[in-house]
Amino acid sequence: MSGVTLLDEPFDLDADRLKEECGVFGILGHEDASALTALGLHALQHRGQEAAGIVTFDRDQFRAERHLGLVGDHFSNADTINRLSGRAAIGHVRYSTSGEPVLRNVQPLFAELEGGGIAICHNGHFTNAMTLRKQLIMDGAICQSTSDSEVVLQLLARSREKKIVDRFIDAIRQMEGAYALVALTAKKLIGARDPLGIRPLVLGDLNGAPVLASETCALDIIGATFIREVENGEVIVCTPGGIESFFPFGKRPARPDIFEYVYFSRPDSVLGGRSVYDVRKKFGRELARESTVDADVVVPVPDSGVPAAIGYSQESGIPFELGIIRNHYVGRTFIEPTQAIRTLGVKLKHSANRSQIEGKRVVLVDDSLVRGTTSVKIVQMIREAGAREVHFRLSSPPIKHSDYYGIDTPVREKLLAAKYNLDEMKSYIGADSLAFLSIDGIYRAMGFDGRNNAAPQFTDHCFTGDYPTPLTDLSEDHDMARPPRLVEVQ
Amino acid sequence: MSGVTLLDEPFDLDADRLKEECGVFGILGHEDASALTALGLHALQHRGQEAAGIVTFDRDQFRAERHLGLVGDHFSNADTINRLSGRAAIGHVRYSTSGEPVLRNVQPLFAELEGGGIAICHNGHFTNAMTLRKQLIMDGAICQSTSDSEVVLQLLARSREKKIVDRFIDAIRQMEGAYALVALTAKKLIGARDPLGIRPLVLGDLNGAPVLASETCALDIIGATFIREVENGEVIVCTPGGIESFFPFGKRPARPDIFEYVYFSRPDSVLGGRSVYDVRKKFGRELARESTVDADVVVPVPDSGVPAAIGYSQESGIPFELGIIRNHYVGRTFIEPTQAIRTLGVKLKHSANRSQIEGKRVVLVDDSLVRGTTSVKIVQMIREAGAREVHFRLSSPPIKHSDYYGIDTPVREKLLAAKYNLDEMKSYIGADSLAFLSIDGIYRAMGFDGRNNAAPQFTDHCFTGDYPTPLTDLSEDHDMARPPRLVEVQ
Amino acid sequence: MSGVTLLDEPFDLDADRLKEECGVFGILGHEDASALTALGLHALQHRGQEAAGIVTFDRDQFRAERHLGLVGDHFSNADTINRLSGRAAIGHVRYSTSGEPVLRNVQPLFAELEGGGIAICHNGHFTNAMTLRKQLIMDGAICQSTSDSEVVLQLLARSREKKIVDRFIDAIRQMEGAYALVALTAKKLIGARDPLGIRPLVLGDLNGAPVLASETCALDIIGATFIREVENGEVIVCTPGGIESFFPFGKRPARPDIFEYVYFSRPDSVLGGRSVYDVRKKFGRELARESTVDADVVVPVPDSGVPAAIGYSQESGIPFELGIIRNHYVGRTFIEPTQAIRTLGVKLKHSANRSQIEGKRVVLVDDSLVRGTTSVKIVQMIREAGAREVHFRLSSPPIKHSDYYGIDTPVREKLLAAKYNLDEMKSYIGADSLAFLSIDGIYRAMGFDGRNNAAPQFTDHCFTGDYPTPLTDLSEDHDMARPPRLVEVQ
Amino acid sequence: MSGVTLLDEPFDLDADRLKEECGVFGILGHEDASALTALGLHALQHRGQEAAGIVTFDRDQFRAERHLGLVGDHFSNADTINRLSGRAAIGHVRYSTSGEPVLRNVQPLFAELEGGGIAICHNGHFTNAMTLRKQLIMDGAICQSTSDSEVVLQLLARSREKKIVDRFIDAIRQMEGAYALVALTAKKLIGARDPLGIRPLVLGDLNGAPVLASETCALDIIGATFIREVENGEVIVCTPGGIESFFPFGKRPARPDIFEYVYFSRPDSVLGGRSVYDVRKKFGRELARESTVDADVVVPVPDSGVPAAIGYSQESGIPFELGIIRNHYVGRTFIEPTQAIRTLGVKLKHSANRSQIEGKRVVLVDDSLVRGTTSVKIVQMIREAGAREVHFRLSSPPIKHSDYYGIDTPVREKLLAAKYNLDEMKSYIGADSLAFLSIDGIYRAMGFDGRNNAAPQFTDHCFTGDYPTPLTDLSEDHDMARPPRLVEVQ
């Protein structure tokens, strides 16, 4: 074969998005616990597509299944659901940030402690995990996975406390970072959210059975009622007898991650009392106000740019059109190409809808700009389809800093906005004009006058560099604390 | 498990759409023939997802691969493409209308004739295939597949003509119906379109290599130039020396299928000189003019209802919003569920975006109404999300008649519009109001004053009952001509 | 990797044996028809390991499954057996002699004729199949497979006879060669053996249900009673009402293939009234009488050399020992290696049992010598294990001629005995002495005084060059009659 | 389906044999370390067919692959071998004694310790593993697997010693039982054999590279030279600089397991200076002397009864014949049946060779008798084939006691010889006579005058009840020390 290949996909519009690491779900006291957990995880699939796992507790035994792949591929058949018997379950979807995906890293993780078994999974990242791991290994612990969750388990196992909840609190008191944790013991479903509430976690109810989930869309799919968000720094312990709350870190103001609104959460989820779809439309409206342009058509970068583009269109009065068409039949192969051959712009996942672009001045709306590699290609595609002008608009501020709280960001040097000023970015991308939503604009869209720099309402370090927790691991030498030097193929 | 299941999907919005049977592609004289064919078929995947096949010719041998499943799953790796060597290729994507999918039915089909081998595939349906098959079997022919294409092959094999093109013409002269045929011999790429041009077929060019494809989107993906549509009744013969045309049926006016505009073709394809996306928006605009309603929001039934909904919104001034969110991570399992357990409205593929619906008067726009089973559920979902009123609008006329030209329609008794009048349909679906685009409205959107009943511009029998060809098989007893009485697995 | 590999197996003792092409089985009138057929095929697995197929008839439908691989891998689960419902079944195991294995070649083949469907499979080879195929294609027939059976089907389909049995006889009258055919119609189980009875076929009975099988071991496994052999040239037609016999070729003396005794049939089968195991022991005894040698131990080449070695040991009084040990855990991979890298004598399937060989004079007994490639290695292995002398003994005469009746022999130039005299063979193999059973010796072991050259009792062309039927295809030009010029992967 | 099934195999002659738990292999300083380990494990496959694993060390990383299934199925392709790069490797084949097979139990296990990584695997059983595990969990250790090897790892990780060899010795000093251990660090290949040398381990050399293996047959397959057995209680440490020995338990007489000669080891292995094949023949000769019988034919129960049957035949003068034929084409399915339906004596793996049995007085020779379930069936099969008399002879004494050293024996109540006396056993089995080799007979065959009851030469508790080590776990309550209460499906 000479010049054409099917395998590479240089034009995946999703190739340059930030990736969330995980989603969590738990339910206690329902006869269909595993089926409901599978459904909840399916609704959270956008938070992690690499692997999924479910652990249930049935009478005197925990039951686990963990698979690489989508929830629907492995947890949708009756056999699996029947094997996962029991009236309590927790589950996890995972996106891997590094290394080869291996099954031993798929959560929930499980340990048999002196007082009984416990399964645990989390969304987020512990910023002192490697430091703690190093200490644990020196103390004779054997760490089998490379997952941060295992550090929590090891701390739990070594805690001198007697009760499992006390052990749990003992363990998370030693952890720093951003997390939503869900754990299951023989009698309890436990949830915990980091002291600032950076990662989301909500509490629901299904006919009396308490439900924990990363987002409200996972409650909706099973018909559960939304009760409230788990508070920042709260440890919530569900038993058949009721729900108890602990605040081991005391109470302080929350700082949820603004990026959940920008990109991660599903548009139909409600977060902090706000419809995510509505917030995104408001980002688009605010952007239209800040960066007006004379144009013929507003075209979203599918799919995540759509709500902001609708908002932009409604505010500006410029018609909204689907100028880019998504091919729904992109099989698995294109997601995991087996070899990387260069192609000349073959567009497997998207194509330009020439009739809406040719001869027109196009406002192209996307949610955020990371490395810019995809934006270059999309602007080129729009130009090739005959656009007269291309005005690129981003419904969030420039990303200038890496994340350390469970989001897979490139190293700082690869972030376009960390390298270039606005004009350089415009040239790099090849647009006729380029504009971002301002940092105050994003806070205005959230209902504030602007960012409260003295006590910021949200975690927004990717835009501002203001990290709200210590980053212990970054300042240490972690040669020994690295994940085990074992390359494993199942 | 008691009341919940993952497997069944009663709420697949695509479950009640008409299904196209096939897409075809061919190219002659390019070193990457098989890779380009795989790309072309990928772009045509919406026309058939059950199976795909490619046949190439390399020096003195034909090479074939046929697989159940998506193009991207089987034809995207270098090994397969390399096995399919040669500078000429044809390919096929297939949707099965009946029975178990078996490999022997996957096209292209191949036969070794006295004068050499020929591979053949088609989109469409021959309305006298069973009658001819019966005759062939009585004459001692052995039919291995249940595919109509095999009848063409058998007629070719038995033709007294000497030249392959004459044999081809001899064969299709005996066939009735609607079809776009693509064939490959050692030296020629042949295309043919039925006398009325019911099924689409276009001719393109890639650096001198002629390309045949069901739609222009398959030209776009490989960067080929659109030359022209193959004309109705035309047999087009491509050789390295050039292109020849034959009109074995004489010349007469075309009557292309209006349903290609309504639903089948991809929105970015251009058909009969019209952008499919544009036509659909015009259907929506025309619909808005015909059936105004006082409402707060226009919500499309994703994804095929989107262009008409945008048109409706633009014409009516009512805001367009994504009131239904699609889950992009529906794995294979949900496409082919292994068991059918009833569920209570678990929505795996779609969810209501409550923030855009609650308390609002909603205009719900879909492209067509078949059995109505899905429409019932979607109206219910919108109501459950809090809509104050639900006005259901269809951007095509009521479907009252079955198709016999390659589209998988239910038997007439299952078509909602064949059973009920408008008011009964409204009640059945549970909408506050219901309206269809009129038959003249659809012709107006196409640029005419209305339907020319004396000489209709399009094939529109699903709406009108006006079948443009004989339906020979329908009037015969075909017990013996039935597909072989063999149930085969693998 | 430098010098060692797992993949290649230069020391497969079975690599240089002749291969049978097929085994057949059929049963009529038993509720477990498909399960019994699967068992029968499993017992015949030694006759073909590449693929297996079963066709049943259930009320008004034939049901088929055909798979590449072993019977036990595909036909041992309840699902498959249940899909193959019906009270009549035929089945086939196949060893491929040429080309890539493709499913369309796996038997039984099926055709829908004017009078109803028929499935057919055979063991053997038609020596005028290509000549007939050429004629059929010129007459407009489409041949889908490269299997000889399809020629029979095509002749059946074109026969002017009305009754299916007459059509069947009409067809086989046109065929030359060696075969055991089994066919199934809606009402009949049909068997046929070539005019000379070269290929074997037996008739059994299971509680009133007639059974046809290549060997008696297939009757034993299902507990069926052996009735008689199907006679040479006999067409046997089983219906619920009874069994009818036809002799379309008249009656003449049989000449069964002597190689069934030498190597192909299972030792526990009874053929022509003789225990195969017993015959092989007699070959060994005769060989001991003809070729005495002063030695310490008789070692069989496992497993097919064992009975002859026991006979040799009993006749000569030299102790029998397992000097070569077989590894039973050779997985599939080693049967179908994915690449052929040279190795340094790594013995995956066999190893020398040094304690029985070191310092001893060894008589090594094998059943036959084909190309000699394995014999070289085995003699070397025995020497490396410390043998003082190695005397190689073959319990059949030198193979000097190729087979054209369904046995996969190398071209004549590759047959060691066709190239070399005895002394040259001894040197090539590296033995201290070499001896074959004489042609008269083999007839003596069968109970005759010797070969009746005027009217040979057996088909023995591999030893004598005396082919008992015309070899029409060999004398014609078959360019057009070749298998279709289609290379197909699934 | 009514009365016949393919799936169940009540007549597997190997169904009632004792099962070894494992085989181990290691090599240091060879560029083809992983390929050679795969070959070695293939030669040891008879010691465990459930799973296999290999760990290599390459520069700064360990590399691991572990698979359920046969060595040849997963470790015979170039990709796998290439991934397992490095000049040092250890490997393991495993037979599971309890529970569902799960990947986390497949050895070698790996841990990252303070001083670096270590991989470890073993054959055998630690009789105080559960007691130690309980203590470890109370101390906060997390045990991920149910493998005894993990206890060794945990003890290693918690050792206060600095050097890895000292940690290793520290760990095994706390362990009781029977074992052959192989471990790999970045710089060392370590082997260890239990204080009594119950489980076997040999040292070989391949062009200067030290090799450790359970049996000599694993040296033979790669062409390595046998150096010596690892001594009982020896820790052997191989580095590029040479080999060091430690005897942490002091020196005392060895008591290797007699069952390695009776059944486990491969016949071509040499153990304790004796050919296993020769020893088995001597068991047969001794048995013939102890239990003469007037008979016509000696028939082995294949395959393990063959050497003893040959010995019996040679001593008694009664002819040896293959009265039972093994079907070599029993696919994987029959090894792991998916459901257990009763059958009516369908014999998938073996068949009677009637010609050698009918009308004869048969001496049937097998190596040992466990539950007797298979023996009942085999005697019945021989009788059904027409035997006049059946005399059952076992070439080992009655098994009256369970094993706790790594052999999978039924609970004592299921052992036929623990329940019944000789006469009752004869009746149960249905033989005309029954005889076992005596306990002194087995010692005579080994070259002694008889068993030295004061200081037994071998471990023979299955026959005598004389367990040579403490059985600590048996006398404790291990509720908490049980394997984690987690049922996991990969």
PDB file of C-alpha atoms in Angstrom, chain D residues 247-400:
ATOM      1  CA  PHE D 247      21.637 -25.019  53.849  1.00  0.00           C
ATOM      2  CA  PRO D 248      19.516 -22.983  56.243  1.00  0.00           C
ATOM      3  CA  PHE D 249      17.962 -26.102  57.751  1.00  0.00           C
ATOM      4  CA  GLY D 250      21.219 -27.989  58.202  1.00  0.00           C
ATOM      5  CA  LYS D 251      21.755 -31.316  56.477  1.00  0.00           C
ATOM      6  CA  ARG D 252      19.638 -34.378  56.999  1.00  0.00           C
ATOM      7  CA  PRO D 253      18.565 -37.429  55.001  1.00  0.00           C
ATOM      8  CA  ALA D 254      16.236 -36.820  52.064  1.00  0.00           C
ATOM      9  CA  ARG D 255      12.779 -38.383  51.715  1.00  0.00           C
ATOM     10  CA  PRO D 256      11.642 -37.715  48.153  1.00  0.00           C
ATOM     11  CA  ASP D 257       8.030 -38.449  47.248  1.00  0.00           C
ATOM     12  CA  ILE D 258       7.612 -41.996  45.919  1.00  0.00           C
ATOM     13  CA  PHE D 259       4.614 -40.850  43.874  1.00  0.00           C
ATOM     14  CA  GLU D 260       6.873 -39.043  41.442  1.00  0.00           C
ATOM     15  CA  TYR D 261       7.949 -42.551  40.351  1.00  0.00           C
ATOM     16  CA  VAL D 262       4.482 -44.052  40.519  1.00  0.00           C
ATOM     17  CA  TYR D 263       2.683 -41.497  38.423  1.00  0.00           C
ATOM     18  CA  PHE D 264       3.764 -37.852  38.269  1.00  0.00           C
ATOM     19  CA  SER D 265       7.130 -37.640  36.565  1.00  0.00           C
ATOM     20  CA  ARG D 266       7.457 -38.193  32.866  1.00  0.00           C
ATOM     21  CA  PRO D 267       8.756 -41.671  31.974  1.00  0.00           C
ATOM     22  CA  ASP D 268      11.798 -40.260  30.200  1.00  0.00           C
ATOM     23  CA  SER D 269      12.859 -38.218  33.237  1.00  0.00           C
ATOM     24  CA  VAL D 270      15.647 -39.395  35.508  1.00  0.00           C
ATOM     25  CA  LEU D 271      14.950 -38.913  39.206  1.00  0.00           C
ATOM     26  CA  GLY D 272      17.288 -39.772  42.053  1.00  0.00           C
ATOM     27  CA  GLY D 273      19.555 -41.436  39.513  1.00  0.00           C
ATOM     28  CA  ARG D 274      16.807 -43.745  38.276  1.00  0.00           C
ATOM     29  CA  SER D 275      14.998 -43.812  34.912  1.00  0.00           C
ATOM     30  CA  VAL D 276      11.329 -43.304  35.739  1.00  0.00           C
ATOM     31  CA  TYR D 277      10.350 -45.648  32.891  1.00  0.00           C
ATOM     32  CA  ASP D 278      12.659 -48.332  34.239  1.00  0.00           C
ATOM     33  CA  VAL D 279      11.313 -47.978  37.755  1.00  0.00           C
ATOM     34  CA  ARG D 280       7.766 -48.364  36.471  1.00  0.00           C
ATOM     35  CA  LYS D 281       8.695 -51.477  34.526  1.00  0.00           C
ATOM     36  CA  LYS D 282      10.234 -52.840  37.727  1.00  0.00           C
ATOM     37  CA  PHE D 283       6.992 -52.071  39.587  1.00  0.00           C
ATOM     38  CA  GLY D 284       5.299 -54.187  36.911  1.00  0.00           C
ATOM     39  CA  ARG D 285       7.824 -57.022  37.215  1.00  0.00           C
ATOM     40  CA  GLU D 286       7.574 -57.013  40.998  1.00  0.00           C
ATOM     41  CA  LEU D 287       3.778 -57.007  40.679  1.00  0.00           C
ATOM     42  CA  ALA D 288       3.927 -60.000  38.322  1.00  0.00           C
ATOM     43  CA  ARG D 289       6.043 -61.842  40.862  1.00  0.00           C
ATOM     44  CA  GLU D 290       3.732 -61.008  43.758  1.00  0.00           C
ATOM     45  CA  SER D 291       0.438 -61.614  41.949  1.00  0.00           C
ATOM     46  CA  THR D 292       0.717 -64.216  39.250  1.00  0.00           C
ATOM     47  CA  VAL D 293      -2.352 -65.134  37.303  1.00  0.00           C
ATOM     48  CA  ASP D 294      -3.127 -67.531  34.476  1.00  0.00           C
ATOM     49  CA  ALA D 295      -4.106 -65.296  31.548  1.00  0.00           C
ATOM     50  CA  ASP D 296      -3.892 -64.723  27.797  1.00  0.00           C
ATOM     51  CA  VAL D 297      -3.036 -61.089  27.436  1.00  0.00           C
ATOM     52  CA  VAL D 298      -1.646 -58.133  29.406  1.00  0.00           C
ATOM     53  CA  VAL D 299      -3.472 -54.892  28.614  1.00  0.00           C
ATOM     54  CA  PRO D 300      -2.331 -51.523  29.955  1.00  0.00           C
ATOM     55  CA  VAL D 301      -4.681 -48.758  30.960  1.00  0.00           C
ATOM     56  CA  PRO D 302      -3.289 -46.052  28.662  1.00  0.00           C
ATOM     57  CA  ASP D 303      -1.076 -44.186  28.899  1.00  0.00           C
ATOM     58  CA  SER D 304       0.358 -44.309  32.378  1.00  0.00           C
ATOM     59  CA  GLY D 305      -0.114 -48.038  32.832  1.00  0.00           C
ATOM     60  CA  VAL D 306       2.008 -48.943  29.820  1.00  0.00           C
ATOM     61  CA  PRO D 307       5.506 -49.305  31.339  1.00  0.00           C
ATOM     62  CA  ALA D 308       4.258 -51.414  34.262  1.00  0.00           C
ATOM     63  CA  ALA D 309       2.252 -53.547  31.816  1.00  0.00           C
ATOM     64  CA  ILE D 310       5.342 -54.128  29.685  1.00  0.00           C
ATOM     65  CA  GLY D 311       7.249 -55.116  32.840  1.00  0.00           C
ATOM     66  CA  TYR D 312       4.416 -57.396  33.875  1.00  0.00           C
ATOM     67  CA  SER D 313       4.347 -59.003  30.425  1.00  0.00           C
ATOM     68  CA  GLN D 314       8.098 -59.517  30.312  1.00  0.00           C
ATOM     69  CA  GLU D 315       8.177 -61.069  33.769  1.00  0.00           C
ATOM     70  CA  SER D 316       5.111 -63.245  33.306  1.00  0.00           C
ATOM     71  CA  GLY D 317       5.584 -64.195  29.646  1.00  0.00           C
ATOM     72  CA  ILE D 318       1.962 -63.248  28.913  1.00  0.00           C
ATOM     73  CA  PRO D 319       1.750 -61.227  25.654  1.00  0.00           C
ATOM     74  CA  PHE D 320       1.393 -57.457  25.871  1.00  0.00           C
ATOM     75  CA  GLU D 321      -1.321 -55.999  23.613  1.00  0.00           C
ATOM     76  CA  LEU D 322      -2.973 -52.592  23.150  1.00  0.00           C
ATOM     77  CA  GLY D 323      -6.430 -53.656  24.203  1.00  0.00           C
ATOM     78  CA  ILE D 324      -7.589 -50.087  24.661  1.00  0.00           C
ATOM     79  CA  ILE D 325      -7.156 -47.494  21.916  1.00  0.00           C
ATOM     80  CA  ARG D 326      -6.815 -43.787  22.688  1.00  0.00           C
ATOM     81  CA  ASN D 327      -8.435 -41.184  20.419  1.00  0.00           C
ATOM     82  CA  HIS D 328      -5.833 -38.511  19.867  1.00  0.00           C
ATOM     83  CA  TYR D 329      -8.264 -35.904  18.644  1.00  0.00           C
ATOM     84  CA  VAL D 330     -10.020 -35.007  21.831  1.00  0.00           C
ATOM     85  CA  GLY D 331     -10.240 -31.265  21.607  1.00  0.00           C
ATOM     86  CA  ARG D 332     -10.244 -28.743  24.318  1.00  0.00           C
ATOM     87  CA  THR D 333     -13.964 -28.917  24.820  1.00  0.00           C
ATOM     88  CA  PHE D 334     -13.808 -32.351  26.262  1.00  0.00           C
ATOM     89  CA  ILE D 335     -11.188 -31.224  28.710  1.00  0.00           C
ATOM     90  CA  GLU D 336     -13.385 -28.429  29.977  1.00  0.00           C
ATOM     91  CA  PRO D 337     -16.973 -29.519  29.388  1.00  0.00           C
ATOM     92  CA  THR D 338     -19.439 -26.683  29.673  1.00  0.00           C
ATOM     93  CA  GLN D 339     -22.164 -28.791  31.198  1.00  0.00           C
ATOM     94  CA  ALA D 340     -22.430 -32.162  32.771  1.00  0.00           C
ATOM     95  CA  ILE D 341     -25.133 -34.303  31.269  1.00  0.00           C
ATOM     96  CA  ARG D 342     -25.198 -37.987  31.992  1.00  0.00           C
ATOM     97  CA  THR D 343     -24.416 -40.231  29.075  1.00  0.00           C
ATOM     98  CA  LEU D 344     -24.831 -43.856  28.416  1.00  0.00           C
ATOM     99  CA  GLY D 345     -21.252 -44.936  28.276  1.00  0.00           C
ATOM    100  CA  VAL D 346     -20.180 -42.999  25.235  1.00  0.00           C
ATOM    101  CA  LYS D 347     -16.432 -43.321  25.068  1.00  0.00           C
ATOM    102  CA  LEU D 348     -14.926 -40.230  23.518  1.00  0.00           C
ATOM    103  CA  LYS D 349     -11.348 -40.712  24.545  1.00  0.00           C
ATOM    104  CA  HIS D 350     -10.897 -44.469  24.504  1.00  0.00           C
ATOM    105  CA  SER D 351     -12.299 -47.538  22.868  1.00  0.00           C
ATOM    106  CA  ALA D 352     -11.861 -51.242  23.382  1.00  0.00           C
ATOM    107  CA  ASN D 353      -9.811 -53.080  20.768  1.00  0.00           C
ATOM    108  CA  ARG D 354     -12.192 -56.000  20.634  1.00  0.00           C
ATOM    109  CA  SER D 355      -9.943 -58.259  18.533  1.00  0.00           C
ATOM    110  CA  GLN D 356      -7.435 -58.440  21.397  1.00  0.00           C
ATOM    111  CA  ILE D 357      -9.963 -58.978  24.134  1.00  0.00           C
ATOM    112  CA  GLU D 358     -12.801 -61.115  22.903  1.00  0.00           C
ATOM    113  CA  GLY D 359     -12.736 -64.560  24.478  1.00  0.00           C
ATOM    114  CA  LYS D 360      -9.549 -63.851  26.404  1.00  0.00           C
ATOM    115  CA  ARG D 361      -8.424 -63.783  30.004  1.00  0.00           C
ATOM    116  CA  VAL D 362      -7.168 -60.238  30.442  1.00  0.00           C
ATOM    117  CA  VAL D 363      -4.663 -58.852  32.941  1.00  0.00           C
ATOM    118  CA  LEU D 364      -5.437 -55.156  33.150  1.00  0.00           C
ATOM    119  CA  VAL D 365      -2.547 -53.087  34.518  1.00  0.00           C
ATOM    120  CA  ASP D 366      -2.895 -49.562  35.903  1.00  0.00           C
ATOM    121  CA  ASP D 367      -0.515 -47.473  37.980  1.00  0.00           C
ATOM    122  CA  SER D 368      -2.733 -46.642  40.923  1.00  0.00           C
ATOM    123  CA  LEU D 369      -6.268 -46.679  42.268  1.00  0.00           C
ATOM    124  CA  VAL D 370      -7.791 -43.522  43.746  1.00  0.00           C
ATOM    125  CA  ARG D 371     -11.577 -43.375  43.975  1.00  0.00           C
ATOM    126  CA  GLY D 372     -12.108 -46.330  41.693  1.00  0.00           C
ATOM    127  CA  THR D 373     -14.766 -44.569  39.630  1.00  0.00           C
ATOM    128  CA  THR D 374     -12.892 -45.021  36.382  1.00  0.00           C
ATOM    129  CA  SER D 375     -11.794 -48.547  37.156  1.00  0.00           C
ATOM    130  CA  VAL D 376     -15.397 -49.665  37.385  1.00  0.00           C
ATOM    131  CA  LYS D 377     -16.023 -48.373  33.896  1.00  0.00           C
ATOM    132  CA  ILE D 378     -12.900 -49.744  32.338  1.00  0.00           C
ATOM    133  CA  VAL D 379     -13.524 -53.236  33.687  1.00  0.00           C
ATOM    134  CA  GLN D 380     -17.037 -52.989  32.315  1.00  0.00           C
ATOM    135  CA  MET D 381     -15.737 -51.877  28.906  1.00  0.00           C
ATOM    136  CA  ILE D 382     -13.316 -54.791  28.779  1.00  0.00           C
ATOM    137  CA  ARG D 383     -16.074 -57.199  29.695  1.00  0.00           C
ATOM    138  CA  GLU D 384     -18.407 -55.733  27.063  1.00  0.00           C
ATOM    139  CA  ALA D 385     -15.669 -56.308  24.505  1.00  0.00           C
ATOM    140  CA  GLY D 386     -15.953 -59.999  25.293  1.00  0.00           C
ATOM    141  CA  ALA D 387     -13.221 -60.716  27.852  1.00  0.00           C
ATOM    142  CA  ARG D 388     -13.576 -64.092  29.532  1.00  0.00           C
ATOM    143  CA  GLU D 389     -11.847 -62.957  32.727  1.00  0.00           C
ATOM    144  CA  VAL D 390     -10.566 -59.586  33.943  1.00  0.00           C
ATOM    145  CA  HIS D 391      -7.720 -59.483  36.435  1.00  0.00           C
ATOM    146  CA  PHE D 392      -7.022 -55.993  37.668  1.00  0.00           C
ATOM    147  CA  ARG D 393      -3.457 -55.242  38.769  1.00  0.00           C
ATOM    148  CA  LEU D 394      -2.155 -52.003  40.284  1.00  0.00           C
ATOM    149  CA  SER D 395       1.555 -51.233  40.188  1.00  0.00           C
ATOM    150  CA  SER D 396       1.446 -49.380  43.524  1.00  0.00           C
ATOM    151  CA  PRO D 397       0.003 -50.064  47.003  1.00  0.00           C
ATOM    152  CA  PRO D 398      -3.513 -49.042  48.065  1.00  0.00           C
ATOM    153  CA  ILE D 399      -3.901 -45.268  48.577  1.00  0.00           C
ATOM    154  CA  LYS D 400      -5.393 -44.859  52.025  1.00  0.00           C
TER     155      LYS D 400
END
